[in-house]
Amino acid sequence: MKKKLVQSVKEHFVQWFDNEPEFVFLSPGRINIIGEHVDYNDGYVLPAAINKYIGFAISKNETSACTIFAQDLNQSHKFDLNDTLKPIDKMWMNYILGVLQQLKEKGFAMQGFNMVFSSTIPMGAGLSSSAALECGIGFAMNNMFDLALTKIEIALIGQKSEHTFAGVNCGIMDQFASVFGKKNHVIKLDCNTLEYEYHQADFKKYSLLLLDSNVKHTHLTSGYNTRREEVEQGLATIQQHFPEVKTFRNCTENMVLELKEKLGETIFKRCHFVVKEIQRVQDAVDALEQSDFKTLGQLMSATHRGLSKEYEVSCDELDFLVDAVQHENSVLGARMMGGGFGGCSINLVEKGTEEELINRISKQYQNQFGIELKAYKVKISKGTTVYKN
Ligand code: GLA
């Protein structure tokens, strides 16, 4: 699949620009085992890059003009690097422009380039195709123009592009996973210090299965930004009563419970979820290290309940998909994944039972919502990279 993508962007590049691209880069999407909506709350997350990518075929062109062709959308955009770059009405382009504008602001010298990109990461499915795009372009510029950026700088620039050019006040998880992905490893990232460690993603007789609700997360931007404001407000209240609390990391469940009345119902639920989720990630890493998949699965399912009932970022379709597998002997745990309001559920499933499960759930899902279910068996892969034949 990776080879096919590379071949395809190369061919389209030749069609568009009449010569072979100098470089091909690959930037992956991500999954997250556990640790949702805690990256911007100083928690831990446990993501991994997957074998679904955006492929970029690209060449410098010795001018200051850039021509970018989004192969899957059959759209193109031209601009001059010397102009101030601003958000435009092509959303896909904003992720790219946001990265380039920051590089310019930081004083990095770049030249014009021609580029074709195409993706095997489904869009709007919660697999972070936007982070893959941001990190891919950052990585490409770094590589082509010798900018000497570190990996963490590339991830942070990607995140800021999302804030400034796409309007989503996201955390660092998606960009970090896309850049730092390592084959067959999950990343335990401390979102407070940005320290990280890799853990073997060896699920023995289990595998990770994604069920795509096919509901595009259109409410994500407003819902996401509102959640951020709510938890900020919650933390400020907690700090008034417990000045020793610097971040959610050193806030205990008891503190939140004690302030239930003062926080008010909604903010209480949000804060309670955050504190519990930060703990769950640490427990999940222990469970993974001990190959205790039953516990890992239970933690994932507990995360879903929290995301659905307390953080309220799920939707009927995702709740249905998670409920539908609760009593399956072959499924140890399931939860919605990513920002929410649509996208995929992630399931820890006994190997060999996937097809039968997919068939059964697809029928139930079709009957209930009239929507076609998609399923992806993903492999954990390496982060953003230059493709070498
Ligand atoms: C989106 C954001 C991430 C993270 C997740 C929820 O994917 O981009 O930063 O907050 O939602 O865990």
mmCIF file of C-alpha atoms and ligand atoms in Angstrom:
data_model
loop_
_atom_site.group_PDB
_atom_site.id
_atom_site.type_symbol
_atom_site.label_atom_id
_atom_site.label_comp_id
_atom_site.label_asym_id
_atom_site.label_seq_id
_atom_site.Cartn_x
_atom_site.Cartn_y
_atom_site.Cartn_z
ATOM 1 C CA MET A 1 0.000 0.000 0.000
ATOM 2 C CA LYS A 2 2.884 2.320 0.861
ATOM 3 C CA LYS A 3 4.610 1.511 -2.450
ATOM 4 C CA LYS A 4 1.386 2.115 -4.371
ATOM 5 C CA LEU A 5 0.985 5.527 -2.738
ATOM 6 C CA VAL A 6 4.590 6.470 -3.540
ATOM 7 C CA GLN A 7 4.173 5.306 -7.127
ATOM 8 C CA SER A 8 0.975 7.232 -7.520
ATOM 9 C CA VAL A 9 2.279 10.594 -6.228
ATOM 10 C CA LYS A 10 5.381 10.204 -8.370
ATOM 11 C CA GLU A 11 3.309 9.543 -11.492
ATOM 12 C CA HIS A 12 1.039 12.497 -10.825
ATOM 13 C CA PHE A 13 4.060 14.685 -10.214
ATOM 14 C CA VAL A 14 5.459 13.747 -13.627
ATOM 15 C CA GLN A 15 2.089 14.470 -15.266
ATOM 16 C CA TRP A 16 1.862 17.879 -13.631
ATOM 17 C CA PHE A 17 5.409 19.092 -13.712
ATOM 18 C CA ASP A 18 7.010 17.111 -16.575
ATOM 19 C CA ASN A 19 9.890 15.777 -14.519
ATOM 20 C CA GLU A 20 10.606 13.317 -11.723
ATOM 21 C CA PRO A 21 10.281 14.567 -8.138
ATOM 22 C CA GLU A 22 13.539 15.039 -6.253
ATOM 23 C CA PHE A 23 12.081 13.651 -3.021
ATOM 24 C CA VAL A 24 9.198 11.603 -1.703
ATOM 25 C CA PHE A 25 8.218 11.951 1.959
ATOM 26 C CA LEU A 26 5.755 9.871 3.942
ATOM 27 C CA SER A 27 3.911 11.152 6.976
ATOM 28 C CA PRO A 28 1.683 8.772 8.974
ATOM 29 C CA GLY A 29 -1.669 9.050 10.737
ATOM 30 C CA ARG A 30 -1.971 7.917 14.327
ATOM 31 C CA ILE A 31 -3.999 5.848 16.721
ATOM 32 C CA ASN A 32 -4.192 6.372 20.451
ATOM 33 C CA ILE A 33 -4.447 3.413 22.799
ATOM 34 C CA ILE A 34 -5.566 5.527 25.734
ATOM 35 C CA GLY A 35 -5.232 9.078 27.127
ATOM 36 C CA GLU A 36 -7.872 11.143 25.352
ATOM 37 C CA HIS A 37 -8.332 14.884 25.823
ATOM 38 C CA VAL A 38 -5.545 14.967 28.357
ATOM 39 C CA ASP A 39 -2.695 16.149 26.139
ATOM 40 C CA TYR A 40 -3.753 19.756 26.728
ATOM 41 C CA ASN A 41 -4.313 18.962 30.403
ATOM 42 C CA ASP A 42 -0.722 18.036 31.266
ATOM 43 C CA GLY A 43 -1.542 14.348 31.236
ATOM 44 C CA TYR A 44 0.007 11.326 29.548
ATOM 45 C CA VAL A 45 -1.044 9.841 26.230
ATOM 46 C CA LEU A 46 -0.237 6.540 24.532
ATOM 47 C CA PRO A 47 -0.392 7.035 20.762
ATOM 48 C CA ALA A 48 1.389 5.354 17.858
ATOM 49 C CA ALA A 49 1.901 6.134 14.175
ATOM 50 C CA ILE A 50 0.129 3.761 11.774
ATOM 51 C CA ASN A 51 0.666 2.367 8.296
ATOM 52 C CA LYS A 52 -1.619 4.916 6.670
ATOM 53 C CA TYR A 53 0.209 7.869 5.182
ATOM 54 C CA ILE A 54 0.208 11.077 3.266
ATOM 55 C CA GLY A 55 2.751 10.806 0.461
ATOM 56 C CA PHE A 56 4.446 13.975 -0.812
ATOM 57 C CA ALA A 57 6.307 14.125 -4.137
ATOM 58 C CA ILE A 58 8.276 17.338 -4.207
ATOM 59 C CA SER A 59 11.045 19.293 -5.997
ATOM 60 C CA LYS A 60 12.636 22.696 -5.495
ATOM 61 C CA ASN A 61 12.101 24.994 -8.453
ATOM 62 C CA GLU A 62 14.712 27.795 -8.026
ATOM 63 C CA THR A 63 12.043 30.544 -7.844
ATOM 64 C CA SER A 64 9.906 31.786 -4.938
ATOM 65 C CA ALA A 65 6.693 30.357 -6.447
ATOM 66 C CA CYS A 66 5.030 27.243 -5.046
ATOM 67 C CA THR A 67 2.519 25.020 -6.829
ATOM 68 C CA ILE A 68 0.753 22.397 -4.770
ATOM 69 C CA PHE A 69 -1.564 19.751 -6.163
ATOM 70 C CA ALA A 70 -3.907 17.831 -3.848
ATOM 71 C CA GLN A 71 -4.259 14.700 -5.938
ATOM 72 C CA ASP A 72 -7.209 13.144 -4.091
ATOM 73 C CA LEU A 73 -9.267 16.333 -4.282
ATOM 74 C CA ASN A 74 -8.152 17.227 -7.769
ATOM 75 C CA GLN A 75 -7.440 20.751 -6.591
ATOM 76 C CA SER A 76 -4.362 22.888 -6.824
ATOM 77 C CA HIS A 77 -3.050 26.083 -5.307
ATOM 78 C CA LYS A 78 -0.302 28.490 -6.313
ATOM 79 C CA PHE A 79 1.305 31.147 -4.145
ATOM 80 C CA ASP A 80 4.512 33.076 -3.713
ATOM 81 C CA LEU A 81 6.667 32.391 -0.676
ATOM 82 C CA ASN A 82 7.591 36.086 -0.468
ATOM 83 C CA ASP A 83 3.963 37.057 0.223
ATOM 84 C CA THR A 84 2.593 37.008 3.756
ATOM 85 C CA LEU A 85 0.712 33.716 3.969
ATOM 86 C CA LYS A 86 -2.814 33.850 5.384
ATOM 87 C CA PRO A 87 -5.593 31.271 5.803
ATOM 88 C CA ILE A 88 -7.656 30.757 2.640
ATOM 89 C CA ASP A 89 -10.906 28.981 1.819
ATOM 90 C CA LYS A 90 -9.210 25.652 0.972
ATOM 91 C CA MET A 91 -8.937 23.953 4.331
ATOM 92 C CA TRP A 92 -6.321 21.412 3.220
ATOM 93 C CA MET A 93 -4.079 24.237 2.114
ATOM 94 C CA ASN A 94 -4.285 25.995 5.476
ATOM 95 C CA TYR A 95 -2.435 23.200 7.258
ATOM 96 C CA ILE A 96 0.415 23.695 4.793
ATOM 97 C CA LEU A 97 0.342 27.499 4.751
ATOM 98 C CA GLY A 98 0.295 27.609 8.554
ATOM 99 C CA VAL A 99 3.548 25.654 8.709
ATOM 100 C CA LEU A 100 5.244 27.716 5.989
ATOM 101 C CA GLN A 101 4.225 31.020 7.545
ATOM 102 C CA GLN A 102 5.729 30.012 10.873
ATOM 103 C CA LEU A 103 8.968 28.932 9.250
ATOM 104 C CA LYS A 104 9.105 32.312 7.543
ATOM 105 C CA GLU A 105 8.410 34.140 10.808
ATOM 106 C CA LYS A 106 11.239 32.221 12.423
ATOM 107 C CA GLY A 107 13.524 33.552 9.687
ATOM 108 C CA PHE A 108 14.207 30.297 7.822
ATOM 109 C CA ALA A 109 15.205 30.730 4.191
ATOM 110 C CA MET A 110 13.267 28.527 1.784
ATOM 111 C CA GLN A 111 12.782 28.478 -1.966
ATOM 112 C CA GLY A 112 9.764 27.768 -4.104
ATOM 113 C CA PHE A 113 8.782 24.164 -4.752
ATOM 114 C CA ASN A 114 6.370 22.019 -6.699
ATOM 115 C CA MET A 115 4.480 19.354 -4.852
ATOM 116 C CA VAL A 116 1.837 16.656 -5.279
ATOM 117 C CA PHE A 117 0.358 14.887 -2.286
ATOM 118 C CA SER A 118 -2.098 12.074 -1.771
ATOM 119 C CA SER A 119 -3.333 10.235 1.303
ATOM 120 C CA THR A 120 -4.324 6.769 2.446
ATOM 121 C CA ILE A 121 -5.406 8.191 5.828
ATOM 122 C CA PRO A 122 -9.194 8.533 5.757
ATOM 123 C CA MET A 123 -10.132 12.178 6.323
ATOM 124 C CA GLY A 124 -12.291 13.184 9.284
ATOM 125 C CA ALA A 125 -11.982 9.698 10.780
ATOM 126 C CA GLY A 126 -10.016 10.787 13.843
ATOM 127 C CA LEU A 127 -6.738 9.388 12.491
ATOM 128 C CA SER A 128 -5.075 12.804 12.307
ATOM 129 C CA SER A 129 -4.679 13.313 8.612
ATOM 130 C CA SER A 130 -4.242 17.020 9.334
ATOM 131 C CA ALA A 131 -1.292 16.420 11.690
ATOM 132 C CA ALA A 132 0.237 14.154 9.039
ATOM 133 C CA LEU A 133 -0.063 16.965 6.514
ATOM 134 C CA GLU A 134 1.437 19.582 8.848
ATOM 135 C CA CYS A 135 4.298 17.377 9.954
ATOM 136 C CA GLY A 136 4.955 16.121 6.438
ATOM 137 C CA ILE A 137 5.412 19.620 5.051
ATOM 138 C CA GLY A 138 7.522 20.684 8.051
ATOM 139 C CA PHE A 139 9.707 17.602 7.675
ATOM 140 C CA ALA A 140 10.024 18.170 3.922
ATOM 141 C CA MET A 141 11.086 21.815 4.308
ATOM 142 C CA ASN A 142 13.568 20.850 7.000
ATOM 143 C CA ASN A 143 15.077 18.188 4.810
ATOM 144 C CA MET A 144 15.135 20.098 1.524
ATOM 145 C CA PHE A 145 16.384 23.414 2.847
ATOM 146 C CA ASP A 146 18.610 22.184 5.700
ATOM 147 C CA LEU A 147 16.726 24.111 8.367
ATOM 148 C CA ALA A 148 18.222 22.055 11.215
ATOM 149 C CA LEU A 149 14.889 21.744 13.007
ATOM 150 C CA THR A 150 14.580 19.073 15.669
ATOM 151 C CA LYS A 151 11.745 16.564 15.558
ATOM 152 C CA ILE A 152 10.036 18.240 18.469
ATOM 153 C CA GLU A 153 10.234 21.599 16.705
ATOM 154 C CA ILE A 154 8.549 20.086 13.648
ATOM 155 C CA ALA A 155 5.754 18.712 15.844
ATOM 156 C CA LEU A 156 5.288 22.033 17.676
ATOM 157 C CA ILE A 157 5.181 23.992 14.424
ATOM 158 C CA GLY A 158 2.521 21.567 13.162
ATOM 159 C CA GLN A 159 0.467 22.067 16.315
ATOM 160 C CA LYS A 160 0.699 25.851 16.031
ATOM 161 C CA SER A 161 -0.392 25.708 12.411
ATOM 162 C CA GLU A 162 -3.539 23.917 13.575
ATOM 163 C CA HIS A 163 -4.163 26.669 16.144
ATOM 164 C CA THR A 164 -3.498 29.641 13.897
ATOM 165 C CA PHE A 165 -4.592 28.496 10.416
ATOM 166 C CA ALA A 166 -7.216 25.813 11.180
ATOM 167 C CA GLY A 167 -8.737 27.245 14.359
ATOM 168 C CA VAL A 168 -8.494 24.050 16.452
ATOM 169 C CA ASN A 169 -6.792 24.668 19.757
ATOM 170 C CA CYS A 170 -5.367 21.142 19.798
ATOM 171 C CA GLY A 171 -2.815 19.505 22.085
ATOM 172 C CA ILE A 172 0.483 18.032 20.914
ATOM 173 C CA MET A 173 -0.418 14.334 20.725
ATOM 174 C CA ASP A 174 -1.215 13.971 17.022
ATOM 175 C CA GLN A 175 1.803 15.825 15.686
ATOM 176 C CA PHE A 176 4.086 14.153 18.192
ATOM 177 C CA ALA A 177 2.887 10.683 17.204
ATOM 178 C CA SER A 178 3.200 11.433 13.506
ATOM 179 C CA VAL A 179 6.817 12.596 13.838
ATOM 180 C CA PHE A 180 8.070 10.287 16.614
ATOM 181 C CA GLY A 181 6.317 7.070 15.568
ATOM 182 C CA LYS A 182 8.415 3.906 15.863
ATOM 183 C CA LYS A 183 7.610 0.587 14.261
ATOM 184 C CA ASN A 184 5.813 -1.804 16.658
ATOM 185 C CA HIS A 185 6.025 0.656 19.555
ATOM 186 C CA VAL A 186 3.573 2.915 21.319
ATOM 187 C CA ILE A 187 4.788 6.214 22.726
ATOM 188 C CA LYS A 188 4.103 7.148 26.321
ATOM 189 C CA LEU A 189 4.276 10.915 26.135
ATOM 190 C CA ASP A 190 4.311 13.144 29.167
ATOM 191 C CA CYS A 191 2.488 16.172 27.789
ATOM 192 C CA ASN A 192 3.720 18.343 30.624
ATOM 193 C CA THR A 193 7.452 17.908 29.993
ATOM 194 C CA LEU A 194 7.353 16.370 26.481
ATOM 195 C CA GLU A 195 9.518 13.534 27.771
ATOM 196 C CA TYR A 196 8.614 10.268 26.138
ATOM 197 C CA GLU A 197 9.393 6.587 26.201
ATOM 198 C CA TYR A 198 8.645 3.815 23.752
ATOM 199 C CA HIS A 199 6.877 0.650 24.852
ATOM 200 C CA GLN A 200 6.652 -2.540 22.824
ATOM 201 C CA ALA A 201 3.262 -2.728 21.161
ATOM 202 C CA ASP A 202 3.064 -6.472 21.525
ATOM 203 C CA PHE A 203 -0.549 -7.406 22.064
ATOM 204 C CA LYS A 204 0.220 -11.168 21.742
ATOM 205 C CA LYS A 205 -2.972 -12.920 20.689
ATOM 206 C CA TYR A 206 -4.884 -9.650 20.370
ATOM 207 C CA SER A 207 -4.914 -7.015 17.691
ATOM 208 C CA LEU A 208 -6.146 -3.466 17.303
ATOM 209 C CA LEU A 209 -9.182 -3.006 15.121
ATOM 210 C CA LEU A 210 -10.642 0.358 14.167
ATOM 211 C CA LEU A 211 -14.318 0.646 13.363
ATOM 212 C CA ASP A 212 -15.034 3.831 11.446
ATOM 213 C CA SER A 213 -18.469 5.262 12.219
ATOM 214 C CA ASN A 214 -18.244 7.169 8.959
ATOM 215 C CA VAL A 215 -19.579 10.169 10.853
ATOM 216 C CA LYS A 216 -17.310 13.077 9.963
ATOM 217 C CA HIS A 217 -16.421 15.095 13.013
ATOM 218 C CA THR A 218 -17.804 18.428 11.823
ATOM 219 C CA HIS A 219 -18.607 19.661 15.348
ATOM 220 C CA LEU A 220 -15.088 18.938 16.449
ATOM 221 C CA THR A 221 -13.722 22.474 16.201
ATOM 222 C CA SER A 222 -16.327 24.193 18.353
ATOM 223 C CA GLY A 223 -16.810 21.242 20.723
ATOM 224 C CA TYR A 224 -13.088 20.836 21.174
ATOM 225 C CA ASN A 225 -12.374 24.489 21.864
ATOM 226 C CA THR A 226 -15.288 24.666 24.317
ATOM 227 C CA ARG A 227 -13.914 21.684 26.252
ATOM 228 C CA ARG A 228 -10.593 23.464 26.554
ATOM 229 C CA GLU A 229 -12.241 26.552 27.981
ATOM 230 C CA GLU A 230 -14.270 24.456 30.432
ATOM 231 C CA VAL A 231 -11.290 22.619 31.859
ATOM 232 C CA GLU A 232 -9.289 25.839 32.099
ATOM 233 C CA GLN A 233 -12.098 27.359 34.105
ATOM 234 C CA GLY A 234 -12.283 24.202 36.241
ATOM 235 C CA LEU A 235 -8.567 24.234 36.948
ATOM 236 C CA ALA A 236 -8.710 27.888 37.996
ATOM 237 C CA THR A 237 -11.452 27.064 40.533
ATOM 238 C CA ILE A 238 -9.488 24.076 41.837
ATOM 239 C CA GLN A 239 -6.379 26.256 42.231
ATOM 240 C CA GLN A 240 -8.302 28.838 44.243
ATOM 241 C CA HIS A 241 -9.063 26.148 46.822
ATOM 242 C CA PHE A 242 -5.913 24.097 46.481
ATOM 243 C CA PRO A 243 -3.084 26.505 45.592
ATOM 244 C CA GLU A 244 -0.609 23.598 45.559
ATOM 245 C CA VAL A 245 -2.251 22.325 42.364
ATOM 246 C CA LYS A 246 -0.171 23.551 39.434
ATOM 247 C CA THR A 247 -1.726 21.400 36.710
ATOM 248 C CA PHE A 248 -4.246 18.564 36.488
ATOM 249 C CA ARG A 249 -1.310 16.254 37.044
ATOM 250 C CA ASN A 250 -1.160 17.011 40.747
ATOM 251 C CA CYS A 251 -4.886 17.333 41.243
ATOM 252 C CA THR A 252 -6.505 14.352 42.956
ATOM 253 C CA GLU A 253 -9.946 12.863 42.470
ATOM 254 C CA ASN A 254 -10.788 13.771 46.067
ATOM 255 C CA MET A 255 -10.070 17.446 45.441
ATOM 256 C CA VAL A 256 -12.437 17.431 42.475
ATOM 257 C CA LEU A 257 -15.101 15.562 44.458
ATOM 258 C CA GLU A 258 -14.776 18.038 47.306
ATOM 259 C CA LEU A 259 -15.418 20.935 44.932
ATOM 260 C CA LYS A 260 -18.338 19.308 43.126
ATOM 261 C CA GLU A 261 -20.842 21.993 44.126
ATOM 262 C CA LYS A 262 -18.510 24.898 43.448
ATOM 263 C CA LEU A 263 -17.478 23.619 40.033
ATOM 264 C CA GLY A 264 -21.047 23.098 38.898
ATOM 265 C CA GLU A 265 -22.301 19.993 37.126
ATOM 266 C CA THR A 266 -20.694 20.408 33.709
ATOM 267 C CA ILE A 267 -17.252 21.599 34.804
ATOM 268 C CA PHE A 268 -17.188 18.979 37.550
ATOM 269 C CA LYS A 269 -17.767 16.209 35.019
ATOM 270 C CA ARG A 270 -15.041 17.529 32.721
ATOM 271 C CA CYS A 271 -12.473 17.805 35.525
ATOM 272 C CA HIS A 272 -13.394 14.435 36.992
ATOM 273 C CA PHE A 273 -12.838 12.801 33.625
ATOM 274 C CA VAL A 274 -9.430 14.443 33.201
ATOM 275 C CA VAL A 275 -8.125 13.369 36.596
ATOM 276 C CA LYS A 276 -9.316 9.773 36.113
ATOM 277 C CA GLU A 277 -7.989 9.585 32.551
ATOM 278 C CA ILE A 278 -4.504 10.712 33.553
ATOM 279 C CA GLN A 279 -4.406 7.847 36.057
ATOM 280 C CA ARG A 280 -5.821 5.348 33.546
ATOM 281 C CA VAL A 281 -2.961 5.941 31.114
ATOM 282 C CA GLN A 282 -0.403 5.082 33.765
ATOM 283 C CA ASP A 283 -2.345 1.959 34.719
ATOM 284 C CA ALA A 284 -2.650 1.030 31.043
ATOM 285 C CA VAL A 285 1.122 1.252 30.527
ATOM 286 C CA ASP A 286 1.647 -1.066 33.523
ATOM 287 C CA ALA A 287 -0.946 -3.473 32.128
ATOM 288 C CA LEU A 288 0.732 -3.436 28.701
ATOM 289 C CA GLU A 289 4.148 -4.072 30.236
ATOM 290 C CA GLN A 290 2.741 -7.073 32.089
ATOM 291 C CA SER A 291 0.780 -8.302 29.045
ATOM 292 C CA ASP A 292 -2.346 -7.973 31.157
ATOM 293 C CA PHE A 293 -4.676 -7.316 28.242
ATOM 294 C CA LYS A 294 -7.827 -7.912 30.221
ATOM 295 C CA THR A 295 -7.004 -4.922 32.425
ATOM 296 C CA LEU A 296 -5.911 -2.862 29.418
ATOM 297 C CA GLY A 297 -9.236 -3.562 27.727
ATOM 298 C CA GLN A 298 -11.188 -2.637 30.843
ATOM 299 C CA LEU A 299 -9.321 0.652 31.082
ATOM 300 C CA MET A 300 -10.121 1.442 27.439
ATOM 301 C CA SER A 301 -13.812 0.786 28.037
ATOM 302 C CA ALA A 302 -13.754 2.953 31.173
ATOM 303 C CA THR A 303 -12.227 5.739 29.071
ATOM 304 C CA HIS A 304 -15.130 5.475 26.666
ATOM 305 C CA ARG A 305 -17.687 5.787 29.431
ATOM 306 C CA GLY A 306 -15.901 8.899 30.666
ATOM 307 C CA LEU A 307 -15.644 10.441 27.206
ATOM 308 C CA SER A 308 -19.295 9.748 26.530
ATOM 309 C CA LYS A 309 -20.908 10.636 29.868
ATOM 310 C CA GLU A 310 -18.514 13.098 31.479
ATOM 311 C CA TYR A 311 -16.500 14.768 28.744
ATOM 312 C CA GLU A 312 -19.430 14.420 26.322
ATOM 313 C CA VAL A 313 -17.444 14.210 23.117
ATOM 314 C CA SER A 314 -18.929 10.969 21.777
ATOM 315 C CA CYS A 315 -22.016 10.641 19.555
ATOM 316 C CA ASP A 316 -24.827 8.078 19.178
ATOM 317 C CA GLU A 317 -23.045 6.217 16.420
ATOM 318 C CA LEU A 318 -19.802 5.804 18.393
ATOM 319 C CA ASP A 319 -21.675 4.829 21.549
ATOM 320 C CA PHE A 320 -23.515 2.200 19.520
ATOM 321 C CA LEU A 321 -20.274 0.760 18.134
ATOM 322 C CA VAL A 322 -18.729 0.549 21.587
ATOM 323 C CA ASP A 323 -21.866 -0.908 23.194
ATOM 324 C CA ALA A 324 -22.217 -3.460 20.409
ATOM 325 C CA VAL A 325 -18.921 -5.151 21.314
ATOM 326 C CA GLN A 326 -19.256 -4.985 25.110
ATOM 327 C CA HIS A 327 -20.531 -8.548 25.416
ATOM 328 C CA GLU A 328 -18.324 -10.101 22.779
ATOM 329 C CA ASN A 329 -15.963 -12.633 24.316
ATOM 330 C CA SER A 330 -13.379 -11.851 21.668
ATOM 331 C CA VAL A 331 -13.274 -8.118 22.470
ATOM 332 C CA LEU A 332 -11.412 -7.066 25.615
ATOM 333 C CA GLY A 333 -12.093 -3.343 25.373
ATOM 334 C CA ALA A 334 -13.366 -0.613 23.079
ATOM 335 C CA ARG A 335 -13.618 3.145 23.050
ATOM 336 C CA MET A 336 -14.006 6.119 20.784
ATOM 337 C CA MET A 337 -10.653 7.487 19.701
ATOM 338 C CA GLY A 338 -9.331 11.003 19.096
ATOM 339 C CA GLY A 339 -11.146 14.303 19.451
ATOM 340 C CA GLY A 340 -14.590 12.730 19.090
ATOM 341 C CA PHE A 341 -17.992 13.751 17.665
ATOM 342 C CA GLY A 342 -17.408 11.105 14.993
ATOM 343 C CA GLY A 343 -14.507 9.094 13.639
ATOM 344 C CA CYS A 344 -13.407 5.654 14.789
ATOM 345 C CA SER A 345 -13.645 3.366 17.758
ATOM 346 C CA ILE A 346 -10.531 1.401 18.711
ATOM 347 C CA ASN A 347 -11.048 -2.199 19.787
ATOM 348 C CA LEU A 348 -8.742 -4.736 21.401
ATOM 349 C CA VAL A 349 -9.823 -7.924 19.651
ATOM 350 C CA GLU A 350 -8.707 -11.550 19.673
ATOM 351 C CA LYS A 351 -6.779 -12.239 16.479
ATOM 352 C CA GLY A 352 -8.707 -14.315 13.958
ATOM 353 C CA THR A 353 -12.135 -13.162 15.068
ATOM 354 C CA GLU A 354 -12.021 -9.768 13.328
ATOM 355 C CA GLU A 355 -13.788 -10.625 10.065
ATOM 356 C CA GLU A 356 -16.746 -12.289 11.698
ATOM 357 C CA LEU A 357 -17.052 -9.394 14.151
ATOM 358 C CA ILE A 358 -16.862 -6.778 11.406
ATOM 359 C CA ASN A 359 -19.588 -8.551 9.404
ATOM 360 C CA ARG A 360 -21.907 -8.777 12.363
ATOM 361 C CA ILE A 361 -21.427 -5.230 13.633
ATOM 362 C CA SER A 362 -21.669 -3.807 10.099
ATOM 363 C CA LYS A 363 -25.150 -5.289 9.698
ATOM 364 C CA GLN A 364 -26.335 -4.010 13.077
ATOM 365 C CA TYR A 365 -24.883 -0.584 12.361
ATOM 366 C CA GLN A 366 -26.467 -0.410 8.921
ATOM 367 C CA ASN A 367 -29.862 -1.388 10.386
ATOM 368 C CA GLN A 368 -29.640 1.181 13.143
ATOM 369 C CA PHE A 369 -28.260 4.212 11.308
ATOM 370 C CA GLY A 370 -28.333 3.349 7.612
ATOM 371 C CA ILE A 371 -24.613 4.047 7.473
ATOM 372 C CA GLU A 372 -21.944 1.799 6.049
ATOM 373 C CA LEU A 373 -19.327 0.783 8.590
ATOM 374 C CA LYS A 374 -15.686 0.743 7.586
ATOM 375 C CA ALA A 375 -13.063 -1.263 9.412
ATOM 376 C CA TYR A 376 -9.272 -0.901 9.453
ATOM 377 C CA LYS A 377 -6.720 -3.349 10.804
ATOM 378 C CA VAL A 378 -3.754 -1.108 11.414
ATOM 379 C CA LYS A 379 -0.078 -1.800 11.918
ATOM 380 C CA ILE A 380 2.114 0.408 14.067
ATOM 381 C CA SER A 381 4.709 2.081 11.928
ATOM 382 C CA LYS A 382 7.535 4.544 11.849
ATOM 383 C CA GLY A 383 7.063 8.328 11.938
ATOM 384 C CA THR A 384 7.474 10.931 9.186
ATOM 385 C CA THR A 385 10.311 9.957 6.894
ATOM 386 C CA VAL A 386 11.938 10.467 3.530
ATOM 387 C CA TYR A 387 11.125 7.553 1.252
ATOM 388 C CA LYS A 388 14.130 5.759 -0.184
ATOM 389 C CA ASN A 389 13.680 3.240 -2.978
HETATM 390 C C1 GLA B 1 -7.475 15.717 18.742
HETATM 391 C C2 GLA B 1 -6.364 16.703 19.088
HETATM 392 C C3 GLA B 1 -5.358 16.092 20.056
HETATM 393 C C4 GLA B 1 -6.060 15.459 21.255
HETATM 394 C C5 GLA B 1 -7.209 14.571 20.815
HETATM 395 C C6 GLA B 1 -8.025 14.074 21.976
HETATM 396 O O1 GLA B 1 -6.989 14.640 18.008
HETATM 397 O O2 GLA B 1 -5.697 17.115 17.915
HETATM 398 O O3 GLA B 1 -4.444 17.083 20.461
HETATM 399 O O4 GLA B 1 -6.477 16.427 22.174
HETATM 400 O O5 GLA B 1 -8.089 15.241 19.925
HETATM 401 O O6 GLA B 1 -7.263 13.272 22.796
#
